[in-house]
CSV table of C-alpha atoms and ligand atoms in Angstrom, one decimal:
chain,number,residue,atom,x,y,z
B,1221,MET,CA,9.3,-38.1,4.9
B,1222,LYS,CA,12.1,-36.4,3.1
B,1223,ASN,CA,13.1,-37.2,-0.6
B,1224,MET,CA,9.1,-38.3,-1.2
B,1225,ARG,CA,8.8,-37.6,-4.7
B,1226,ILE,CA,5.0,-35.8,-5.4
B,1227,TYR,CA,3.7,-37.2,-8.7
B,1228,LYS,CA,0.5,-35.9,-10.2
B,1229,ILE,CA,-2.1,-37.8,-11.8
B,1230,LYS,CA,-4.9,-35.7,-12.5
B,1231,ASN,CA,-6.2,-34.8,-15.7
B,1232,LEU,CA,-4.5,-31.4,-15.9
B,1233,LEU,CA,-6.5,-30.0,-18.8
B,1234,GLY,CA,-9.4,-30.7,-17.2
B,1235,GLY,CA,-11.5,-28.5,-15.0
B,1236,LEU,CA,-9.8,-25.1,-16.3
B,1237,SER,CA,-12.0,-21.9,-14.2
B,1238,LEU,CA,-9.7,-19.3,-16.0
B,1239,VAL,CA,-12.3,-17.3,-18.1
B,1240,SER,CA,-11.5,-14.7,-20.3
B,1241,LEU,CA,-10.6,-10.8,-18.8
B,1242,VAL,CA,-12.6,-8.2,-19.1
B,1243,ALA,CA,-11.9,-4.1,-19.6
B,1244,TYR,CA,-9.1,-2.8,-17.9
B,1245,GLY,CA,-9.8,0.7,-19.6
B,1246,SER,CA,-13.1,2.6,-20.8
B,1247,VAL,CA,-13.3,0.4,-23.7
B,1248,LYS,CA,-14.2,-3.5,-23.2
B,1249,ASN,CA,-12.1,-5.8,-24.5
B,1250,GLU,CA,-11.9,-9.6,-24.5
B,1251,VAL,CA,-8.4,-11.2,-24.3
B,1252,HIS,CA,-8.1,-15.1,-25.5
B,1253,PRO,CA,-11.6,-16.1,-25.7
B,1254,ASN,CA,-10.2,-19.9,-25.8
B,1255,VAL,CA,-9.6,-20.4,-21.9
B,1256,SER,CA,-7.1,-23.4,-22.8
B,1257,SER,CA,-5.0,-21.0,-25.1
B,1258,LEU,CA,-4.5,-18.6,-21.7
B,1259,ARG,CA,-1.8,-21.1,-20.2
B,1260,THR,CA,0.4,-24.1,-21.1
B,1261,PRO,CA,-0.4,-27.5,-20.2
B,1262,LYS,CA,2.9,-27.2,-18.0
B,1263,THR,CA,1.9,-23.7,-16.8
B,1264,GLU,CA,-1.7,-25.6,-15.6
B,1265,LYS,CA,0.0,-28.6,-14.3
B,1266,LEU,CA,2.1,-26.1,-12.0
B,1267,LEU,CA,-1.5,-24.5,-10.7
B,1268,ALA,CA,-3.0,-28.1,-10.2
B,1269,SER,CA,0.1,-29.0,-8.4
B,1270,LEU,CA,-0.3,-25.7,-5.9
B,1271,LYS,CA,-3.8,-27.2,-5.2
B,1272,SER,CA,-2.9,-30.2,-3.9
B,1273,ILE,CA,0.2,-29.5,-2.2
B,1274,PRO,CA,-1.5,-28.4,0.7
B,1275,SER,CA,-2.5,-32.5,1.2
B,1276,LYS,CA,0.9,-33.5,1.2
B,1277,GLY,CA,2.6,-30.6,3.6
B,1278,VAL,CA,3.7,-26.7,3.0
B,1279,MET,CA,6.3,-25.9,0.8
B,1280,PHE,CA,9.3,-23.7,2.1
B,1281,GLY,CA,10.8,-20.8,-0.4
B,1282,HIS,CA,13.5,-18.2,-0.3
B,1283,HIS,CA,14.1,-15.3,-1.8
B,1284,ASP,CA,17.4,-14.7,-4.2
B,1285,ASP,CA,18.0,-18.6,-2.9
B,1286,THR,CA,20.3,-19.5,-5.5
B,1287,VAL,CA,21.9,-16.2,-6.4
B,1288,TYR,CA,23.8,-15.2,-3.5
B,1289,GLY,CA,24.2,-15.8,0.2
B,1290,ILE,CA,26.3,-14.4,3.5
B,1291,GLY,CA,29.6,-14.8,2.8
B,1292,TRP,CA,28.9,-15.7,-1.4
B,1293,GLU,CA,27.6,-14.6,-4.5
B,1294,GLY,CA,27.2,-16.0,-7.8
B,1295,GLU,CA,29.1,-19.3,-7.3
B,1296,ALA,CA,26.9,-22.1,-9.4
B,1297,GLY,CA,24.7,-24.2,-7.1
B,1298,ARG,CA,25.2,-22.6,-4.3
B,1299,SER,CA,22.5,-21.9,-1.5
B,1300,ASP,CA,22.7,-21.1,2.2
B,1301,VAL,CA,19.6,-23.1,3.0
B,1302,LYS,CA,21.0,-26.1,1.2
B,1303,SER,CA,24.6,-25.4,2.8
B,1304,VAL,CA,22.4,-26.3,6.1
B,1305,CYS,CA,19.7,-28.8,5.1
B,1306,GLY,CA,21.3,-30.4,2.4
B,1307,ASP,CA,18.5,-29.6,0.0
B,1308,TYR,CA,16.9,-26.8,-1.7
B,1309,PRO,CA,13.7,-24.9,-1.2
B,1310,ALA,CA,11.0,-25.8,-3.2
B,1311,VAL,CA,10.0,-22.2,-4.1
B,1312,ILE,CA,12.8,-19.7,-5.1
B,1313,SER,CA,11.7,-16.0,-5.8
B,1314,PHE,CA,13.9,-13.3,-7.9
B,1315,ASP,CA,12.5,-9.4,-8.3
B,1316,LEU,CA,12.0,-8.2,-11.7
B,1317,GLY,CA,13.0,-4.2,-10.6
B,1318,ASN,CA,15.2,-2.4,-13.3
B,1319,LEU,CA,14.3,-4.9,-15.9
B,1320,GLU,CA,11.6,-2.1,-16.8
B,1321,LEU,CA,14.4,0.4,-17.6
B,1322,GLY,CA,16.1,-2.1,-19.7
B,1323,ASP,CA,18.8,-2.8,-17.0
B,1324,THR,CA,21.1,-5.8,-17.5
B,1325,ALA,CA,20.8,-6.5,-13.9
B,1326,ASN,CA,17.9,-6.0,-11.1
B,1327,LEU,CA,17.9,-3.9,-8.3
B,1328,ASP,CA,19.6,-5.6,-6.0
B,1329,LYS,CA,22.6,-6.6,-8.6
B,1330,VAL,CA,21.9,-9.6,-10.1
B,1331,PRO,CA,22.0,-9.9,-13.7
B,1332,PHE,CA,19.0,-11.2,-15.4
B,1333,SER,CA,21.1,-13.3,-17.5
B,1334,ARG,CA,21.5,-15.5,-14.5
B,1335,ILE,CA,18.2,-15.3,-12.9
B,1336,ARG,CA,16.8,-17.0,-16.2
B,1337,LYS,CA,19.6,-19.5,-15.7
B,1338,GLU,CA,18.0,-20.2,-12.0
B,1339,ILE,CA,15.0,-20.0,-13.1
B,1340,LEU,CA,15.7,-23.0,-15.6
B,1341,ASN,CA,17.4,-24.8,-12.8
B,1342,GLN,CA,14.7,-24.2,-10.1
B,1343,TYR,CA,12.1,-26.2,-12.8
B,1344,CYS,CA,14.5,-28.6,-13.4
B,1345,ARG,CA,14.4,-29.8,-9.8
B,1346,GLY,CA,10.7,-29.9,-10.2
B,1347,GLY,CA,10.1,-26.7,-7.9
B,1348,MET,CA,8.8,-23.0,-8.3
B,1349,VAL,CA,9.5,-19.4,-9.3
B,1350,SER,CA,8.2,-17.0,-8.4
B,1351,LEU,CA,8.3,-13.3,-9.4
B,1352,SER,CA,8.1,-10.1,-7.4
B,1353,TRP,CA,8.6,-6.7,-9.1
B,1354,HIS,CA,9.8,-3.7,-7.3
B,1355,LEU,CA,9.7,-1.5,-10.1
B,1356,ARG,CA,10.4,1.9,-10.4
B,1357,ASN,CA,8.3,5.0,-10.0
B,1358,PRO,CA,7.7,5.8,-13.9
B,1359,LEU,CA,6.3,9.6,-13.0
B,1360,THR,CA,9.3,10.9,-10.7
B,1361,GLY,CA,12.0,8.6,-11.9
B,1362,GLY,CA,12.8,7.3,-8.3
B,1363,ASP,CA,12.3,3.5,-7.1
B,1364,ALA,CA,9.5,1.3,-5.9
B,1365,TRP,CA,9.6,3.4,-2.1
B,1366,ASP,CA,9.2,6.9,-3.6
B,1367,VAL,CA,5.6,7.9,-2.3
B,1368,LYS,CA,5.9,11.3,-2.5
B,1369,ASP,CA,3.4,11.8,-5.5
B,1370,THR,CA,-0.5,10.1,-5.6
B,1371,THR,CA,-0.8,10.3,-9.2
B,1372,VAL,CA,1.4,7.6,-10.1
B,1373,VAL,CA,-0.9,4.7,-10.8
B,1374,LYS,CA,-3.6,7.4,-12.9
B,1375,SER,CA,-0.7,8.5,-15.4
B,1376,ILE,CA,0.3,4.6,-16.3
B,1377,LEU,CA,-3.5,3.6,-16.9
B,1378,PRO,CA,-5.2,4.5,-20.2
B,1379,GLY,CA,-5.5,8.4,-21.1
B,1380,GLY,CA,-2.5,8.8,-18.4
B,1381,ILE,CA,0.6,10.4,-19.6
B,1382,ASN,CA,2.9,7.5,-18.6
B,1383,HIS,CA,0.5,4.7,-20.2
B,1384,THR,CA,2.8,4.6,-23.3
B,1385,LYS,CA,5.9,4.6,-21.4
B,1386,PHE,CA,4.1,1.6,-18.9
B,1387,LEU,CA,3.1,-0.4,-22.1
B,1388,GLY,CA,6.9,-0.5,-22.9
B,1389,TRP,CA,7.7,-1.5,-19.3
B,1390,LEU,CA,5.2,-4.4,-19.4
B,1391,SER,CA,7.0,-5.1,-22.8
B,1392,ARG,CA,10.1,-6.2,-21.1
B,1393,VAL,CA,8.6,-7.8,-18.6
B,1394,ALA,CA,6.6,-9.6,-20.9
B,1395,SER,CA,10.0,-10.6,-23.2
B,1396,PHE,CA,11.7,-12.0,-20.4
B,1397,ILE,CA,8.9,-14.5,-19.3
B,1398,ASN,CA,7.8,-15.1,-22.9
B,1399,SER,CA,12.1,-15.8,-22.9
B,1400,LEU,CA,12.2,-18.3,-20.2
B,1401,GLN,CA,12.4,-21.5,-22.4
B,1402,THR,CA,14.0,-25.0,-21.6
B,1403,SER,CA,16.6,-26.3,-24.3
B,1404,SER,CA,13.8,-28.1,-25.7
B,1405,GLY,CA,11.5,-25.3,-26.1
B,1406,VAL,CA,9.2,-25.6,-23.3
B,1407,LYS,CA,7.7,-22.3,-21.4
B,1408,VAL,CA,9.0,-22.4,-18.0
B,1409,PRO,CA,6.0,-21.8,-16.0
B,1410,VAL,CA,6.1,-18.8,-13.1
B,1411,LEU,CA,4.5,-17.1,-10.4
B,1412,PHE,CA,4.4,-13.4,-11.1
B,1413,ARG,CA,3.4,-11.5,-7.8
B,1414,PRO,CA,3.2,-7.8,-9.0
B,1415,TRP,CA,1.8,-4.8,-7.0
B,1416,HIS,CA,2.3,-6.2,-3.5
B,1417,GLU,CA,2.0,-4.9,0.0
B,1418,HIS,CA,-0.7,-2.5,-1.4
B,1419,THR,CA,-2.7,-2.3,1.5
B,1420,GLY,CA,0.3,-0.6,2.9
B,1421,SER,CA,1.2,2.7,1.6
B,1422,TRP,CA,5.5,2.6,1.2
B,1423,PHE,CA,5.4,1.7,-2.7
B,1424,TRP,CA,3.3,3.9,-5.0
B,1425,TRP,CA,0.8,1.6,-5.8
B,1426,GLY,CA,0.1,1.4,-2.1
B,1427,GLU,CA,-3.6,2.4,-0.6
B,1428,LYS,CA,-2.9,5.8,0.0
B,1429,LEU,CA,-1.1,6.4,-3.1
B,1430,CYS,CA,-4.5,5.5,-5.5
B,1431,THR,CA,-8.2,4.0,-5.6
B,1432,ALA,CA,-9.5,0.9,-5.0
B,1433,SER,CA,-10.9,1.3,-8.7
B,1434,ASP,CA,-7.2,2.5,-10.0
B,1435,TYR,CA,-5.4,-0.3,-8.1
B,1436,LYS,CA,-8.0,-2.9,-9.6
B,1437,GLN,CA,-7.4,-1.7,-13.2
B,1438,LEU,CA,-4.0,-1.5,-12.8
B,1439,TRP,CA,-3.8,-5.1,-12.0
B,1440,ARG,CA,-5.9,-6.1,-15.3
B,1441,MET,CA,-4.1,-4.3,-17.7
B,1442,THR,CA,-1.4,-5.9,-16.2
B,1443,VAL,CA,-2.3,-9.0,-16.9
B,1444,GLU,CA,-4.5,-8.3,-19.9
B,1445,THR,CA,-1.2,-6.8,-21.7
B,1446,LEU,CA,1.0,-9.5,-20.7
B,1447,ARG,CA,-1.4,-12.2,-21.8
B,1448,THR,CA,-1.8,-9.9,-25.2
B,1449,LYS,CA,2.0,-10.3,-25.3
B,1450,GLY,CA,1.8,-14.2,-25.5
B,1451,VAL,CA,2.7,-14.6,-22.1
B,1452,ASP,CA,1.2,-18.4,-21.5
B,1453,ASN,CA,3.6,-19.7,-18.7
B,1454,ALA,CA,2.4,-17.3,-15.8
B,1455,LEU,CA,0.4,-17.8,-12.7
B,1456,TYR,CA,-0.7,-14.4,-10.9
B,1457,ALA,CA,-0.3,-13.9,-7.1
B,1458,TYR,CA,-2.4,-11.3,-5.1
B,1459,SER,CA,-0.8,-10.2,-1.8
B,1460,THR,CA,-1.4,-7.7,0.7
B,1461,GLY,CA,0.2,-6.7,3.8
B,1462,ASP,CA,-1.4,-8.0,7.0
B,1463,CYS,CA,-4.9,-8.6,6.9
B,1464,GLN,CA,-7.4,-7.6,9.5
B,1465,THR,CA,-11.0,-8.1,8.0
B,1466,THR,CA,-12.2,-10.0,4.9
B,1467,ALA,CA,-13.4,-6.8,3.3
B,1468,GLN,CA,-9.9,-5.2,4.0
B,1469,TYR,CA,-8.6,-8.2,1.8
B,1470,LEU,CA,-10.7,-7.9,-0.8
B,1471,GLU,CA,-11.1,-4.1,-1.3
B,1472,ARG,CA,-8.6,-4.1,-4.1
B,1473,TYR,CA,-9.3,-7.7,-5.3
B,1474,PRO,CA,-9.2,-7.5,-9.1
B,1475,GLY,CA,-10.9,-10.4,-9.8
B,1476,ASP,CA,-10.7,-14.2,-10.0
B,1477,ASP,CA,-10.3,-14.2,-13.4
B,1478,ALA,CA,-6.8,-12.6,-13.4
B,1479,ILE,CA,-5.4,-14.2,-9.8
B,1480,ASP,CA,-4.5,-17.5,-9.3
B,1481,VAL,CA,-3.0,-17.6,-6.2
B,1482,LEU,CA,-4.0,-15.4,-3.0
B,1483,GLY,CA,-1.4,-14.4,-0.4
B,1484,PHE,CA,0.2,-11.8,2.1
B,1485,ASP,CA,3.4,-10.7,3.6
B,1486,THR,CA,4.3,-10.1,7.1
B,1487,TYR,CA,7.4,-10.1,9.1
B,1488,GLN,CA,8.0,-10.8,12.6
B,1489,PHE,CA,9.2,-7.8,15.0
B,1490,ASP,CA,7.9,-8.9,18.0
B,1491,ARG,CA,7.1,-12.4,18.7
B,1492,ASP,CA,3.7,-12.0,20.3
B,1493,GLN,CA,2.4,-9.3,17.0
B,1494,TYR,CA,3.7,-11.8,14.8
B,1495,LEU,CA,1.6,-14.4,16.2
B,1496,SER,CA,-1.4,-12.4,16.6
B,1497,THR,CA,-1.0,-10.8,13.0
B,1498,MET,CA,-0.6,-14.3,11.2
B,1499,ALA,CA,-3.6,-15.8,13.2
B,1500,LYS,CA,-5.8,-12.8,12.1
B,1501,SER,CA,-4.2,-13.0,8.4
B,1502,LEU,CA,-4.1,-16.7,8.0
B,1503,ALA,CA,-8.1,-16.4,8.9
B,1504,VAL,CA,-8.8,-14.1,6.6
B,1505,LEU,CA,-6.6,-15.8,3.8
B,1506,ASP,CA,-8.3,-19.3,4.2
B,1507,SER,CA,-11.9,-18.2,4.3
B,1508,VAL,CA,-11.1,-15.8,1.2
B,1509,GLY,CA,-9.6,-18.5,-0.5
B,1510,LYS,CA,-12.2,-21.1,0.2
B,1511,ALA,CA,-14.5,-18.9,-1.0
B,1512,HIS,CA,-13.0,-18.1,-4.3
B,1513,HIS,CA,-11.4,-21.4,-4.6
B,1514,LYS,CA,-7.9,-20.0,-4.9
B,1515,VAL,CA,-4.7,-21.5,-3.8
B,1516,ILE,CA,-3.5,-19.6,-0.4
B,1517,ALA,CA,0.5,-19.1,0.1
B,1518,ILE,CA,2.4,-17.0,2.5
B,1519,THR,CA,3.7,-15.0,0.1
B,1520,GLU,CA,6.8,-13.3,2.1
B,1521,THR,CA,8.1,-13.6,6.0
B,1522,GLY,CA,11.0,-13.9,8.1
B,1523,TYR,CA,12.5,-12.7,10.9
B,1524,GLU,CA,15.2,-10.2,10.4
B,1525,GLY,CA,18.7,-12.2,11.7
B,1526,ILE,CA,16.5,-14.7,13.3
B,1527,LYS,CA,17.7,-14.0,16.5
B,1528,ASP,CA,15.5,-16.7,18.1
B,1529,PRO,CA,17.4,-20.4,17.9
B,1530,LYS,CA,14.6,-22.0,17.6
B,1531,TRP,CA,12.5,-19.7,15.1
B,1532,TRP,CA,11.6,-22.4,12.6
B,1533,THR,CA,10.1,-25.1,15.0
B,1534,GLU,CA,8.3,-22.9,17.7
B,1535,THR,CA,7.5,-19.8,16.2
B,1536,LEU,CA,7.1,-20.3,12.2
B,1537,LEU,CA,5.5,-23.7,12.3
B,1538,PRO,CA,3.1,-23.2,15.2
B,1539,ALA,CA,1.8,-20.0,13.4
B,1540,ILE,CA,1.2,-21.6,10.4
B,1541,GLY,CA,-0.9,-24.2,12.0
B,1542,ASN,CA,-2.6,-26.9,9.9
B,1543,TYR,CA,-3.6,-24.0,7.4
B,1544,PRO,CA,-3.9,-25.1,4.0
B,1545,ILE,CA,-1.2,-23.1,2.6
B,1546,SER,CA,0.8,-24.2,-0.4
B,1547,TYR,CA,3.9,-22.1,0.6
B,1548,VAL,CA,5.9,-19.9,2.8
B,1549,LEU,CA,8.5,-17.7,1.6
B,1550,VAL,CA,11.4,-16.0,3.9
B,1551,TRP,CA,12.9,-13.0,2.4
B,1552,ARG,CA,16.9,-12.6,0.8
B,1553,ASN,CA,20.1,-13.4,2.8
B,1554,ALA,CA,21.7,-10.1,1.5
B,1555,ARG,CA,25.5,-10.4,1.1
B,1556,GLU,CA,25.5,-6.5,1.2
B,1557,ARG,CA,23.8,-6.0,4.6
B,1558,VAL,CA,25.3,-7.7,7.5
B,1559,THR,CA,22.0,-8.2,9.5
B,1560,HIS,CA,19.7,-8.1,6.5
B,1561,PHE,CA,19.1,-12.3,6.1
B,1562,TYR,CA,15.9,-14.3,6.8
B,1563,ALA,CA,17.2,-18.0,6.1
B,1564,PRO,CA,20.0,-19.7,8.1
B,1565,TYR,CA,23.4,-20.6,6.8
B,1566,PRO,CA,26.1,-22.7,8.5
B,1567,GLY,CA,26.7,-22.0,11.9
B,1568,GLN,CA,24.0,-19.6,12.2
B,1569,VAL,CA,21.9,-19.4,15.5
B,1570,SER,CA,18.9,-21.3,14.0
B,1571,ALA,CA,20.8,-23.6,11.9
B,1572,ASP,CA,20.2,-26.8,14.1
B,1573,ASP,CA,16.7,-25.7,14.6
B,1574,PHE,CA,16.3,-25.5,10.5
B,1575,MET,CA,17.3,-29.0,10.2
B,1576,THR,CA,14.5,-30.3,12.7
B,1577,PHE,CA,12.4,-27.8,10.2
B,1578,TYR,CA,13.3,-29.4,7.5
B,1579,LYS,CA,13.0,-33.1,9.1
B,1580,ASN,CA,9.4,-32.3,9.9
B,1581,PRO,CA,7.2,-34.1,7.3
B,1582,ARG,CA,5.2,-31.2,7.0
B,1583,THR,CA,7.6,-29.6,5.3
B,1584,LEU,CA,8.7,-29.7,1.7
B,1585,PHE,CA,11.4,-28.7,-0.1
B,1586,ALA,CA,12.8,-28.9,-3.5
B,1587,SER,CA,13.8,-32.8,-3.6
B,1588,ASP,CA,9.8,-33.4,-2.3
B,1589,VAL,CA,8.4,-32.1,-5.1
B,1590,ASP,CA,7.6,-32.5,-8.8
B,1591,LEU,CA,5.2,-29.7,-9.9
B,1592,TYR,CA,5.0,-30.3,-13.7
B,1593,LYS,CA,4.8,-33.9,-13.6
T,1601,LIG,C1,13.6,-5.3,0.3
T,1601,LIG,C2,15.0,-5.3,1.1
T,1601,LIG,C3,15.8,-4.4,0.1
T,1601,LIG,C4,15.6,-4.9,-1.5
T,1601,LIG,C5,14.4,-5.0,-1.8
T,1601,LIG,C6,13.8,-5.8,-3.3
T,1601,LIG,O1,12.7,-6.1,1.4
T,1601,LIG,O2,15.4,-6.7,0.6
T,1601,LIG,O3,17.3,-4.3,0.2
T,1601,LIG,O4,16.4,-3.8,-2.5
T,1601,LIG,O5,13.8,-5.9,-0.8
T,1601,LIG,O6,14.5,-6.9,-2.9
């Protein structure tokens, strides 16, 4: 039922499972041996809420939802999803790409000041924000998709020629996440999802671009550095591309002490292929999630241009089935690339079906959740 608020009554400070993160480099370090100092109470509440969400339903998410859409940009309060169903997504994601350079806007030309404001707005709605990071290539100066050189990850690890430079990049990320505060000084929790789709080889941190050990070290260095810089309002998501087996899923997993949410990214190109990939990937994700006691999510998905009028109820919902995923997030409605959209807008062929999807008691939007109470 829509507009049903979800209240959390758990003792959210109990049962912390996080242990201190061990070394990422050659020297063993222990960061914050006192686990309760790693995350703020609100961040712990978010994690507890994410764990309990699957008993209520699946949160719907959309990338860049409130910053632009089809035929508009930057209007306060606007959202293509809201224009269609009257409610905001329960999860909104934004990208930090180019923040590392000290730029004022991200790689998709969204000002970071606006992103900060929208993160606060989503927090006030009781919803969640996830942050991806399509960062530049620190060795070549190219973008995240510059995969010409296979030594990039090595170059930013301890001892590498770009290690110091990369720590500076992480400092900017830390400052941004630390700056997410309400007017009363409460730090706003976010789900940070860097180094995604690493089972493919289209980003410089991808499978064929670094060893499993280097990739794990990259993750641990990232989490440990952010924690050292005072980031206590982040949860961390590990998201592969499609995955066929548990072994493949876990090959580069940095460890339970570094990760809070497990997910994967997969898109529809062909419907049959999508349904079978979703079935395999969800079965793997579900079993790894249970074995590692982690929240699971479909961290990115969608059908570019949503050419199927019934995609939401006849493809996406059946694909998710009864798996206990906390959220499913579709990618952005680009205002600068005509067919590059993944959520409906008024008049789009799947808009009516999206309303049916919205009304389904299992789908949760912003007004259905209150993740920090
Ligand atoms: C990709 C596309 C790009 C975009 C990038 C980062 O999937 O949407 O146009 O720049 O994500 O948001």
